[in-house]
Short mmCIF file of C-alpha atoms in Angstrom, two decimals:
data_model
loop_
_atom_site.label_atom_id
_atom_site.label_comp_id
_atom_site.label_asym_id
_atom_site.label_seq_id
_atom_site.Cartn_x
_atom_site.Cartn_y
_atom_site.Cartn_z
CA MET U 1 6.54 9.61 8.06
CA MET U 2 9.00 7.10 6.65
CA LEU U 3 6.80 4.28 7.80
CA LYS U 4 3.83 5.77 5.96
CA GLU U 5 6.06 5.95 2.90
CA ALA U 6 6.98 2.27 3.36
CA ALA U 7 3.30 1.43 3.68
CA ILE U 8 2.53 3.20 0.39
CA ALA U 9 5.29 1.23 -1.35
CA ALA U 10 4.22 -2.08 0.23
CA MET U 11 0.59 -1.59 -0.78
CA GLY U 12 1.45 -0.46 -4.32
CA GLY U 13 4.02 -3.21 -4.81
CA SER U 14 1.73 -5.96 -3.58
CA LEU U 15 -1.12 -4.60 -5.72
CA LEU U 16 1.05 -5.00 -8.81
CA PHE U 17 2.13 -8.46 -7.70
CA PHE U 18 -1.42 -9.71 -7.06
CA LEU U 19 -2.58 -8.37 -10.42
CA LEU U 20 0.31 -10.02 -12.26
CA ILE U 21 0.07 -13.35 -10.45
CA ARG U 22 -3.67 -13.90 -10.40
CA ASN U 23 -3.80 -15.62 -13.81
CA ARG U 24 -1.70 -18.40 -12.37
CA VAL U 25 -4.38 -19.25 -9.86
CA HIS U 26 -7.01 -21.71 -11.06
CA PRO U 27 -10.21 -19.81 -11.92
CA ALA U 28 -12.06 -21.76 -9.23
CA HIS U 29 -9.85 -20.16 -6.56
CA ARG U 30 -9.12 -16.80 -8.13
CA LEU U 31 -11.79 -14.69 -6.43
CA ALA U 32 -9.90 -14.56 -3.11
CA VAL U 33 -6.80 -13.20 -4.91
CA THR U 34 -8.94 -10.67 -6.76
CA ILE U 35 -10.21 -9.42 -3.41
CA SER U 36 -6.61 -9.16 -2.13
CA SER U 37 -5.85 -6.85 -5.06
CA ILE U 38 -8.80 -4.64 -4.20
CA VAL U 39 -7.82 -4.48 -0.52
CA VAL U 40 -4.26 -3.33 -1.21
CA ALA U 41 -5.46 -0.95 -3.94
CA ILE U 42 -7.79 0.78 -1.47
CA ALA U 43 -5.05 0.85 1.18
CA PHE U 44 -2.51 2.21 -1.34
CA TYR U 45 -4.83 5.07 -2.15
CA HIS U 46 -5.57 5.82 1.51
CA TYR U 47 -1.91 5.84 2.50
CA LEU U 48 -1.30 8.46 -0.18
CA ARG U 49 -4.04 10.54 1.44
CA ILE U 50 -2.75 9.88 4.96
CA PHE U 51 0.73 10.92 3.88
CA ASP U 52 -0.58 14.19 2.44
CA SER U 53 -2.71 14.88 5.49
CA TRP U 54 0.31 14.32 7.73
CA SER U 55 2.46 16.67 5.62
CA ASP U 56 -0.21 19.34 5.79
CA ALA U 57 -0.53 18.97 9.56
CA PHE U 58 3.14 19.31 10.48
CA THR U 59 5.68 22.01 9.72
CA PHE U 60 9.42 21.80 10.15
CA VAL U 61 10.46 24.58 12.54
CA ASP U 62 13.84 25.00 14.26
CA GLY U 63 15.02 21.48 13.61
CA THR U 64 11.84 19.70 14.66
CA TYR U 65 8.33 18.98 13.39
CA VAL U 66 5.53 20.88 15.05
CA GLN U 67 1.84 20.45 14.42
CA ASP U 68 0.65 23.89 13.41
CA GLY U 69 -1.13 23.34 10.15
CA LEU U 70 -4.36 21.51 9.51
CA PRO U 71 -5.46 18.80 11.93
CA PHE U 72 -4.20 15.35 10.95
CA ASN U 73 -7.19 13.44 9.63
CA GLU U 74 -7.34 10.04 11.31
CA GLY U 75 -10.64 9.48 9.49
CA TYR U 76 -8.81 8.14 6.43
CA ARG U 77 -7.74 5.07 8.35
CA TYR U 78 -11.25 4.37 9.51
CA VAL U 79 -12.71 4.78 6.03
CA ASP U 80 -10.01 2.42 4.79
CA TRP U 81 -10.78 -0.17 7.45
CA LEU U 82 -14.52 0.12 6.93
CA LEU U 83 -13.99 -1.10 3.37
CA THR U 84 -10.95 -3.37 3.67
CA VAL U 85 -11.64 -5.30 6.89
CA PRO U 86 -14.89 -6.87 5.62
CA LEU U 87 -13.06 -7.67 2.36
CA LEU U 88 -10.18 -9.36 4.23
CA LEU U 89 -12.62 -11.51 6.17
CA ALA U 90 -14.50 -12.29 2.96
CA GLU U 91 -11.39 -13.54 1.18
CA LEU U 92 -10.55 -15.74 4.15
CA VAL U 93 -14.01 -17.33 3.98
CA ILE U 94 -14.03 -17.58 0.18
CA VAL U 95 -10.68 -19.32 -0.08
CA LEU U 96 -11.98 -22.03 2.28
CA LYS U 97 -14.63 -23.13 -0.26
CA LEU U 98 -17.23 -24.24 2.25
CA ALA U 99 -20.84 -25.14 1.45
CA LYS U 100 -22.83 -22.34 -0.17
CA SER U 101 -25.14 -21.75 2.81
CA THR U 102 -22.25 -21.77 5.31
CA THR U 103 -20.30 -19.28 3.19
CA ARG U 104 -23.24 -16.92 2.92
CA SER U 105 -23.99 -17.06 6.65
CA LEU U 106 -20.32 -16.45 7.54
CA LEU U 107 -20.00 -13.55 5.09
CA ILE U 108 -23.10 -11.80 6.42
CA ARG U 109 -22.20 -12.21 10.11
CA LEU U 110 -18.53 -11.30 9.71
CA THR U 111 -19.33 -8.22 7.60
CA ILE U 112 -21.82 -6.90 10.15
CA ALA U 113 -19.37 -7.54 13.02
CA ALA U 114 -16.48 -5.88 11.14
CA VAL U 115 -18.50 -2.78 10.28
CA ALA U 116 -19.75 -2.52 13.89
CA MET U 117 -16.20 -2.90 15.24
CA ILE U 118 -14.83 -0.06 13.11
CA ALA U 119 -17.82 2.26 13.33
CA LEU U 120 -17.78 1.95 17.14
CA GLY U 121 -14.02 2.55 17.29
CA TYR U 122 -14.05 5.88 15.48
CA PRO U 123 -15.92 8.06 18.03
CA GLY U 124 -13.42 6.88 20.65
CA GLU U 125 -10.43 7.46 18.39
CA ILE U 126 -11.21 11.13 17.88
CA ALA U 127 -12.09 11.68 21.57
CA ALA U 128 -9.60 13.16 24.05
CA ALA U 129 -6.85 10.90 25.46
CA ASP U 130 -8.31 10.05 28.85
CA SER U 131 -11.97 10.75 28.20
CA THR U 132 -14.78 8.42 29.14
CA THR U 133 -15.88 8.49 25.48
CA ARG U 134 -12.58 6.96 24.45
CA THR U 135 -12.88 4.16 26.99
CA VAL U 136 -16.57 3.45 26.35
CA PHE U 137 -16.23 3.20 22.58
CA GLY U 138 -13.04 1.21 22.94
CA VAL U 139 -14.92 -1.35 25.01
CA LEU U 140 -17.97 -1.34 22.71
CA SER U 141 -15.78 -1.88 19.67
CA THR U 142 -14.09 -4.84 21.39
CA ILE U 143 -17.36 -6.79 21.55
CA PRO U 144 -17.68 -7.39 17.77
CA PHE U 145 -13.88 -7.91 17.68
CA ILE U 146 -14.22 -10.81 20.12
CA TYR U 147 -17.17 -12.17 18.14
CA ILE U 148 -15.02 -12.21 14.98
CA LEU U 149 -12.27 -14.07 16.81
CA TYR U 150 -14.86 -16.56 18.10
CA VAL U 151 -16.11 -17.21 14.55
CA LEU U 152 -12.59 -17.60 13.17
CA PHE U 153 -11.17 -19.79 15.91
CA VAL U 154 -14.13 -21.77 17.22
CA GLU U 155 -16.67 -21.94 14.38
CA LEU U 156 -14.19 -22.12 11.52
CA GLY U 157 -11.90 -24.39 13.49
CA ARG U 158 -14.38 -27.21 12.93
CA SER U 159 -14.24 -26.89 9.16
CA LEU U 160 -10.44 -26.89 9.03
CA GLY U 161 -10.37 -30.66 9.48
CA ARG U 162 -11.88 -31.08 6.03
CA GLN U 163 -9.07 -29.10 4.31
CA GLN U 164 -6.04 -30.96 2.97
CA PRO U 165 -3.03 -30.96 5.36
CA GLY U 166 -0.84 -28.45 3.45
CA VAL U 167 -3.74 -26.02 3.17
CA ARG U 168 -4.64 -26.55 6.82
CA LYS U 169 -1.21 -25.37 7.91
CA LEU U 170 -1.48 -22.25 5.76
CA LEU U 171 -4.96 -21.53 7.07
CA ASP U 172 -3.72 -21.85 10.61
CA GLY U 173 -0.94 -19.37 9.80
CA LEU U 174 -3.53 -17.04 8.32
CA ARG U 175 -5.69 -17.05 11.43
CA TYR U 176 -2.74 -16.44 13.73
CA LEU U 177 -1.43 -13.65 11.49
CA LEU U 178 -4.84 -12.07 11.73
CA LEU U 179 -4.88 -12.43 15.50
CA ALA U 180 -1.36 -11.03 15.87
CA THR U 181 -1.85 -8.05 13.54
CA TRP U 182 -5.34 -7.19 14.69
CA GLY U 183 -4.05 -7.32 18.24
CA VAL U 184 -1.88 -4.29 17.44
CA TYR U 185 -4.86 -2.05 16.72
CA PRO U 186 -6.31 -2.02 20.26
CA LEU U 187 -2.78 -1.40 21.59
CA ALA U 188 -2.28 1.55 19.23
CA TYR U 189 -5.74 2.81 20.19
CA MET U 190 -4.73 2.75 23.86
CA ALA U 191 -1.40 4.54 23.28
CA PRO U 192 -2.73 8.06 24.09
CA SER U 193 -4.05 6.79 27.44
CA VAL U 194 -0.90 4.91 28.41
CA ILE U 195 1.84 7.23 27.14
CA ASN U 196 1.88 10.59 28.87
CA ASP U 197 3.67 12.67 26.24
CA ALA U 198 1.10 13.48 23.56
CA ALA U 199 3.60 13.65 20.68
CA THR U 200 5.23 10.31 21.61
CA ALA U 201 1.81 8.72 21.97
CA GLU U 202 0.80 9.98 18.52
CA VAL U 203 3.96 8.58 16.95
CA ALA U 204 3.46 5.24 18.74
CA ARG U 205 -0.09 5.07 17.45
CA GLN U 206 0.86 5.88 13.86
CA VAL U 207 3.73 3.38 13.92
CA GLY U 208 1.48 0.66 15.36
CA TYR U 209 -1.30 1.22 12.83
CA SER U 210 1.07 1.35 9.87
CA ILE U 211 3.00 -1.82 10.76
CA ALA U 212 -0.24 -3.69 11.49
CA ASP U 213 -1.71 -2.54 8.16
CA VAL U 214 1.26 -3.79 6.16
CA LEU U 215 1.15 -7.18 7.87
CA ALA U 216 -2.63 -7.47 7.78
CA LYS U 217 -3.00 -6.59 4.10
CA PRO U 218 -0.07 -7.48 1.80
CA LEU U 219 1.22 -10.32 4.00
CA PHE U 220 -2.30 -11.65 4.61
CA GLY U 221 -2.88 -11.47 0.85
CA LEU U 222 0.30 -13.45 0.20
CA LEU U 223 -0.88 -16.24 2.51
CA VAL U 224 -4.29 -16.31 0.82
CA LEU U 225 -2.47 -16.51 -2.51
CA ALA U 226 -0.42 -19.46 -1.27
CA ILE U 227 -3.63 -21.25 -0.23
CA ALA U 228 -5.29 -20.51 -3.57
CA LEU U 229 -2.21 -21.84 -5.39
CA ALA U 230 -2.10 -24.99 -3.25
CA LYS U 231 -5.77 -25.59 -4.01
CA SER U 232 -5.20 -24.81 -7.70
CA ARG U 233 -2.80 -27.69 -7.87
CA ASP U 234 -5.54 -30.16 -6.94
CA GLU U 235 -7.75 -28.80 -9.69
CA VAL U 236 -5.20 -29.53 -12.39
CA ALA U 237 -5.60 -32.77 -14.29
CA PRO U 238 -2.37 -34.84 -14.05
CA GLN U 239 -1.78 -34.62 -17.80
CA ASP U 240 -1.75 -30.83 -17.76
CA ASP U 241 2.03 -30.63 -17.33
CA ASP U 242 2.39 -27.06 -18.41
CA LEU U 243 0.26 -25.56 -15.70
CA HIS U 244 1.80 -27.97 -13.19
CA ARG U 245 5.27 -26.75 -14.05
CA GLU U 246 4.14 -23.18 -13.86
CA LEU U 247 2.69 -23.68 -10.38
CA GLU U 248 5.76 -25.52 -9.15
CA GLU U 249 7.93 -22.79 -10.46
CA PHE U 250 5.92 -20.22 -8.55
CA GLU U 251 6.06 -22.15 -5.32
CA ASP U 252 9.78 -22.65 -5.68
CA ALA U 253 10.23 -18.93 -6.04
CA MET D 1 -15.40 14.87 3.92
CA MET D 2 -14.90 11.33 5.17
CA LEU D 3 -17.92 10.17 3.26
CA LYS D 4 -16.53 11.65 0.05
CA GLU D 5 -13.33 9.82 0.84
CA ALA D 6 -15.27 6.57 1.30
CA ALA D 7 -17.08 7.20 -1.98
CA ILE D 8 -13.75 7.61 -3.82
CA ALA D 9 -12.47 4.33 -2.38
CA ALA D 10 -15.74 2.50 -3.08
CA MET D 11 -15.82 3.70 -6.70
CA GLY D 12 -12.14 2.89 -7.27
CA GLY D 13 -12.35 -0.49 -5.55
CA SER D 14 -15.43 -1.56 -7.48
CA LEU D 15 -13.86 -0.33 -10.74
CA LEU D 16 -10.92 -2.66 -10.17
CA PHE D 17 -13.29 -5.50 -9.26
CA PHE D 18 -15.50 -5.08 -12.34
CA LEU D 19 -12.43 -4.94 -14.59
CA LEU D 20 -10.92 -8.08 -13.07
CA ILE D 21 -14.15 -10.09 -13.00
CA ARG D 22 -15.61 -9.26 -16.41
CA ASN D 23 -13.77 -12.06 -18.18
CA ARG D 24 -15.77 -14.51 -16.12
CA VAL D 25 -19.01 -13.29 -17.66
CA HIS D 26 -20.09 -14.97 -20.88
CA PRO D 27 -19.39 -12.59 -23.82
CA ALA D 28 -23.12 -12.52 -24.61
CA HIS D 29 -23.79 -10.82 -21.26
CA ARG D 30 -20.56 -8.90 -20.77
CA LEU D 31 -21.67 -5.50 -22.09
CA ALA D 32 -23.72 -4.70 -18.96
CA VAL D 33 -20.67 -5.36 -16.74
CA THR D 34 -18.50 -3.24 -19.04
CA ILE D 35 -20.96 -0.38 -18.59
CA SER D 36 -20.79 -0.84 -14.80
CA SER D 37 -17.02 -0.35 -15.01
CA ILE D 38 -17.48 2.86 -16.98
CA VAL D 39 -20.06 4.18 -14.51
CA VAL D 40 -17.85 3.69 -11.47
CA ALA D 41 -14.79 5.00 -13.35
CA ILE D 42 -16.62 8.23 -14.14
CA ALA D 43 -17.87 8.49 -10.56
CA PHE D 44 -14.38 7.77 -9.19
CA TYR D 45 -13.00 10.66 -11.22
CA HIS D 46 -15.79 13.01 -10.22
CA TYR D 47 -15.45 12.22 -6.53
CA LEU D 48 -11.77 13.12 -6.71
CA ARG D 49 -12.84 16.46 -8.20
CA ILE D 50 -15.61 16.93 -5.64
CA PHE D 51 -13.15 16.17 -2.84
CA ASP D 52 -10.69 18.78 -4.13
CA SER D 53 -13.41 21.34 -4.65
CA TRP D 54 -14.60 20.77 -1.09
CA SER D 55 -11.04 21.16 0.27
CA ASP D 56 -10.58 24.40 -1.65
CA ALA D 57 -13.88 25.79 -0.41
CA PHE D 58 -13.17 25.30 3.27
CA THR D 59 -10.33 26.63 5.39
CA PHE D 60 -9.33 25.48 8.84
CA VAL D 61 -9.54 28.44 11.23
CA ASP D 62 -9.40 28.34 15.03
CA GLY D 63 -10.12 24.65 15.33
CA THR D 64 -12.98 24.48 12.87
CA TYR D 65 -13.60 24.49 9.11
CA VAL D 66 -15.12 27.64 7.66
CA GLN D 67 -16.20 28.21 4.10
CA ASP D 68 -14.18 31.18 2.94
CA GLY D 69 -12.31 29.91 -0.08
CA LEU D 70 -13.68 29.20 -3.50
CA PRO D 71 -17.34 28.25 -3.75
CA PHE D 72 -17.97 24.49 -3.58
CA ASN D 73 -18.84 23.35 -7.07
CA GLU D 74 -21.96 21.20 -7.00
CA GLY D 75 -21.76 21.09 -10.80
CA TYR D 76 -19.45 18.06 -10.69
CA ARG D 77 -22.27 15.92 -9.35
CA TYR D 78 -24.62 16.97 -12.11
CA VAL D 79 -22.03 16.36 -14.82
CA ASP D 80 -21.45 12.96 -13.26
CA TRP D 81 -25.16 12.11 -13.19
CA LEU D 82 -25.71 13.39 -16.73
CA LEU D 83 -23.30 10.70 -17.91
CA THR D 84 -23.80 7.90 -15.38
CA VAL D 85 -27.59 7.84 -14.94
CA PRO D 86 -28.33 7.07 -18.61
CA LEU D 87 -25.58 4.44 -18.47
CA LEU D 88 -27.08 2.81 -15.35
CA LEU D 89 -30.47 2.62 -17.03
CA ALA D 90 -28.84 1.28 -20.20
CA GLU D 91 -27.11 -1.55 -18.35
CA LEU D 92 -30.37 -2.50 -16.67
CA VAL D 93 -32.07 -2.74 -20.07
CA ILE D 94 -29.12 -4.50 -21.74
CA VAL D 95 -28.79 -7.21 -19.10
CA LEU D 96 -32.45 -8.11 -19.67
CA LYS D 97 -31.72 -9.20 -23.29
CA LEU D 98 -35.11 -8.28 -24.70
CA ALA D 99 -36.02 -8.16 -28.38
CA LYS D 100 -33.84 -5.78 -30.37
CA SER D 101 -36.64 -3.32 -31.17
CA THR D 102 -37.86 -3.23 -27.55
CA THR D 103 -34.31 -2.63 -26.31
CA ARG D 104 -33.77 0.23 -28.73
CA SER D 105 -37.06 1.92 -27.83
CA LEU D 106 -36.37 1.58 -24.09
CA LEU D 107 -32.83 2.92 -24.41
CA ILE D 108 -33.96 5.99 -26.36
CA ARG D 109 -36.84 6.85 -24.06
CA LEU D 110 -34.97 6.22 -20.81
CA THR D 111 -31.94 8.23 -21.95
CA ILE D 112 -34.07 11.23 -22.90
CA ALA D 113 -35.97 11.05 -19.60
CA ALA D 114 -32.74 10.71 -17.57
CA VAL D 115 -31.05 13.66 -19.28
CA ALA D 116 -34.20 15.77 -18.84
CA MET D 117 -34.43 14.82 -15.16
CA ILE D 118 -30.86 15.90 -14.41
CA ALA D 119 -30.74 18.95 -16.66
CA LEU D 120 -33.96 20.25 -15.07
CA GLY D 121 -32.67 19.58 -11.55
CA TYR D 122 -29.50 21.64 -11.87
CA PRO D 123 -30.99 25.18 -12.17
CA GLY D 124 -32.97 24.43 -9.02
CA GLU D 125 -29.97 23.01 -7.19
CA ILE D 126 -27.91 26.19 -7.58
CA ALA D 127 -30.87 28.48 -6.76
CA ALA D 128 -31.38 29.93 -3.28
CA ALA D 129 -32.84 27.69 -0.57
CA ASP D 130 -36.45 28.84 -0.59
CA SER D 131 -36.65 30.39 -4.04
CA THR D 132 -39.45 29.72 -6.49
CA THR D 133 -36.77 28.64 -8.99
CA ARG D 134 -35.74 25.82 -6.69
CA THR D 135 -39.31 24.60 -6.29
CA VAL D 136 -40.25 24.95 -9.96
CA PHE D 137 -37.23 23.06 -11.26
CA GLY D 138 -37.60 20.48 -8.52
CA VAL D 139 -41.14 19.77 -9.73
CA LEU D 140 -40.16 19.82 -13.42
CA SER D 141 -37.35 17.38 -12.78
CA THR D 142 -39.75 15.04 -10.98
CA ILE D 143 -41.84 14.52 -14.12
CA PRO D 144 -39.19 12.54 -16.08
CA PHE D 145 -38.27 10.81 -12.79
CA ILE D 146 -41.83 9.48 -12.49
CA TYR D 147 -41.80 8.51 -16.17
CA ILE D 148 -38.63 6.44 -15.58
CA LEU D 149 -40.27 4.71 -12.63
CA TYR D 150 -43.34 4.01 -14.78
CA VAL D 151 -41.17 2.38 -17.47
CA LEU D 152 -39.21 0.30 -14.96
CA PHE D 153 -42.12 -0.89 -12.85
CA VAL D 154 -45.06 -1.03 -15.24
CA GLU D 155 -43.61 -1.52 -18.74
CA LEU D 156 -40.64 -3.68 -17.75
CA GLY D 157 -42.72 -5.54 -15.19
CA ARG D 158 -44.47 -7.32 -18.05
CA SER D 159 -41.21 -8.65 -19.50
CA LEU D 160 -39.96 -9.98 -16.17
CA GLY D 161 -42.24 -13.01 -16.44
CA ARG D 162 -40.10 -14.27 -19.32
CA GLN D 163 -36.87 -14.25 -17.27
CA GLN D 164 -35.81 -17.39 -15.39
CA PRO D 165 -36.84 -17.42 -11.70
CA GLY D 166 -33.36 -16.80 -10.20
CA VAL D 167 -32.77 -13.88 -12.53
CA ARG D 168 -36.26 -12.53 -11.85
CA LYS D 169 -35.51 -12.25 -8.15
CA LEU D 170 -32.27 -10.39 -8.83
CA LEU D 171 -34.01 -8.06 -11.29
CA ASP D 172 -36.65 -7.31 -8.71
CA GLY D 173 -33.90 -6.48 -6.22
CA LEU D 174 -32.30 -4.22 -8.82
CA ARG D 175 -35.46 -2.23 -9.43
CA TYR D 176 -36.13 -1.75 -5.74
CA LEU D 177 -32.52 -0.76 -5.09
CA LEU D 178 -32.90 1.83 -7.82
CA LEU D 179 -36.16 3.09 -6.34
CA ALA D 180 -34.69 3.25 -2.80
CA THR D 181 -31.45 4.97 -3.79
CA TRP D 182 -32.97 7.37 -6.30
CA GLY D 183 -35.52 8.30 -3.68
CA VAL D 184 -32.67 9.81 -1.63
CA TYR D 185 -31.83 12.41 -4.30
CA PRO D 186 -35.10 14.38 -4.10
CA LEU D 187 -34.82 14.28 -0.29
CA ALA D 188 -31.24 15.63 -0.40
CA TYR D 189 -32.39 18.27 -2.92
CA MET D 190 -35.09 19.39 -0.49
CA ALA D 191 -32.71 19.57 2.51
CA PRO D 192 -31.98 23.32 2.16
CA SER D 193 -35.73 24.07 2.18
CA VAL D 194 -36.54 21.83 5.13
CA ILE D 195 -33.52 22.37 7.40
CA ASN D 196 -33.18 25.93 8.64
CA ASP D 197 -29.49 26.01 9.42
CA ALA D 198 -27.63 26.42 6.13
CA ALA D 199 -24.50 24.53 7.20
CA THR D 200 -26.47 21.57 8.57
CA ALA D 201 -28.57 21.47 5.41
CA GLU D 202 -25.43 21.44 3.26
CA VAL D 203 -23.95 18.56 5.25
CA ALA D 204 -27.26 16.64 5.08
CA ARG D 205 -27.34 17.14 1.30
CA GLN D 206 -23.75 16.01 0.79
CA VAL D 207 -24.23 12.95 3.03
CA GLY D 208 -27.44 11.99 1.22
CA TYR D 209 -25.94 12.35 -2.25
CA SER D 210 -22.77 10.43 -1.35
CA ILE D 211 -24.55 7.47 0.27
CA ALA D 212 -27.06 7.27 -2.57
CA ASP D 213 -24.22 7.36 -5.13
CA VAL D 214 -22.37 4.48 -3.51
CA LEU D 215 -25.52 2.35 -3.37
CA ALA D 216 -26.71 3.33 -6.82
CA LYS D 217 -23.40 2.69 -8.57
CA PRO D 218 -21.12 0.02 -7.05
CA LEU D 219 -23.97 -1.93 -5.40
CA PHE D 220 -26.18 -1.62 -8.49
CA GLY D 221 -23.21 -2.83 -10.55
CA LEU D 222 -22.76 -5.85 -8.29
CA LEU D 223 -26.41 -6.85 -8.79
CA VAL D 224 -26.10 -6.44 -12.56
CA LEU D 225 -22.96 -8.60 -12.40
CA ALA D 226 -24.88 -11.29 -10.46
CA ILE D 227 -27.59 -11.28 -13.16
CA ALA D 228 -25.01 -11.44 -15.95
CA LEU D 229 -23.31 -14.39 -14.21
CA ALA D 230 -26.60 -16.21 -13.64
CA LYS D 231 -27.38 -15.77 -17.35
CA SER D 232 -23.84 -16.83 -18.32
CA ARG D 233 -24.49 -20.14 -16.65
CA ASP D 234 -27.34 -20.90 -19.05
CA GLU D 235 -25.08 -20.18 -22.00
CA VAL D 236 -22.58 -22.81 -20.96
CA ALA D 237 -22.88 -26.21 -22.57
CA PRO D 238 -23.28 -28.91 -19.88
CA GLN D 239 -19.97 -30.55 -20.78
CA ASP D 240 -17.98 -27.37 -20.14
CA ASP D 241 -17.28 -28.24 -16.53
CA ASP D 242 -14.50 -25.78 -15.97
CA LEU D 243 -16.46 -22.64 -16.65
CA HIS D 244 -19.38 -24.11 -14.74
CA ARG D 245 -17.24 -24.55 -11.69
CA GLU D 246 -15.84 -21.07 -12.05
CA LEU D 247 -19.29 -19.55 -12.14
CA GLU D 248 -20.49 -21.60 -9.21
CA GLU D 249 -17.57 -20.45 -7.16
CA PHE D 250 -18.39 -16.82 -7.80
CA GLU D 251 -22.02 -17.28 -6.89
CA ASP D 252 -21.05 -19.08 -3.73
CA ALA D 253 -19.17 -16.03 -2.67
#
C-alpha cells in the first residue's frame, strides 16, 4: 500500500519535472522528453486507480487486512502497460535519431511486439496460481519479450557506434536499465507459482510490479532526458552562450 | 470496464501530447490541432463519468458483477458525441485550408448533419432492443450520416487534387479512418437487436463504442497533426533551418 503511494508520488513528481524541464531541451530532441511526460502521466493516473481498487478490495479487521470487498483489479496495470510500454520503446528509438526508414521500421516492429507481449500476459495473470493457462500464456508472452531484447541489444547495438561517446554510455545505461527492470515483471508474474502462501505471493507481486514501474518509467525518463540534453549541446552554436550556460547548469545539478 | 479505463488513459495521454506539441505547428495551421485537444479533453471527461456510472450500476455479488444499482447512463456518450463529432468534422475542414466561403458552407452543413445524426440516434438507443422506435430512429439517424459521407467523399474529393501529394495521402487516410471508425457505431447500435443475450449485447455495444472512440479521436487527431505539420513545413522560409529541423524530427518519429 505504501509502495503504491510512493509510486503515485514518483509518477506525479516526475511528470511535473519533465514538463518544467522540457523547454531546456533543444527542439530537435524534445519529442522523446514529451513522450516521457505522457508515460508518467498515464502511470500517475493508473496508480491512483490501483490504489483505490486496492483500498476497496481490503478491509482492516482485527489488526490485519483481509480481502473481503471487491476483487482487486489487476487489469489497471495491463491497461497501463499496453499504452506506456510502446511509448517507452518509442522514446528510446526517437532519442537515437536514426535514419527515417530505420526509425519507422523499429517503431512498427517494437510496438507490435510490445502489444503482443502484454496482451498475451494478461490471460495468464488472471488465471489461477498453478494453472496450465498461467504457464502457457507466460511462455507465449516471453516470445515477443525476447524479440524486443534482440532488437535492442543486437540490432540497435550496431547503430550505437555512430553515437558520440558520452551519449553512447548513457544509451548503454538505458538498455541495461530496461533489461534489469523488465526482468522483474516475469519474476513478479511467477510469484504465485513459487510462493505457497497466497497472501505473501500477492504482496511480492505487487511490490515487484511497483518497484519495476518506478524504475522503468521515471528513472528511464531521466536517462532519456540526459541523452536529449547531451545531444542538445551539440546543436547549440558556440556563440549561443546563454543556452550553453543553461545546459551546463542543468547538468551540474 | 478495462476498455473504458484504456479509453480514459488514451484520451488523457493524447490531450497532454496535443497540448505539448501544438507550438511546433505553424500558427497558420494550429487551429485544427487546438480543436483536437478540445475533442480529447471532452472525451477524457466523459469517459471518467461513464466509468463512474458503470461502477455505480454494477455490484459485485458472489464472485460476479450484477447490475442492481443505478441504471447505466448511456446519455454521457451522446452528450460527448453531440459536442465532439461536429468538432472532429470542423478540424478536418479547417486543416484543408479551402477558400473562406467554401469552408463556411462546409462547416455549417456538416455541423447540422452531425447534430441531427446524434440527436436522432439517442431516442433509439434508449428504446427497447427490438422496438420499432429503435429501428425508426436508427434509420432516421442514418440519413445525415450518409449525407456526411457524401460531403467527405464526393464534395471534398474534388478539392483534394489541389493539396500537395504528401498531404493528399494523409487526407485520404483521414477520410478512410473516419469511415472505418464511424462504421462501428451503427454496428454497436444494432448489437441489442442482433445478439439475443442482453448482457452479451451490452458488452459488445460498450466494447464497440469504446474502441471506435479511441480510434476516432486520438488517432484521428494524430493524423490531423501530421497534416498540419506537413503544411507547416511549406510555410517555413528555406533559411529558417531551426524550425525545419524541428519539423523533420517530428515527422521522422
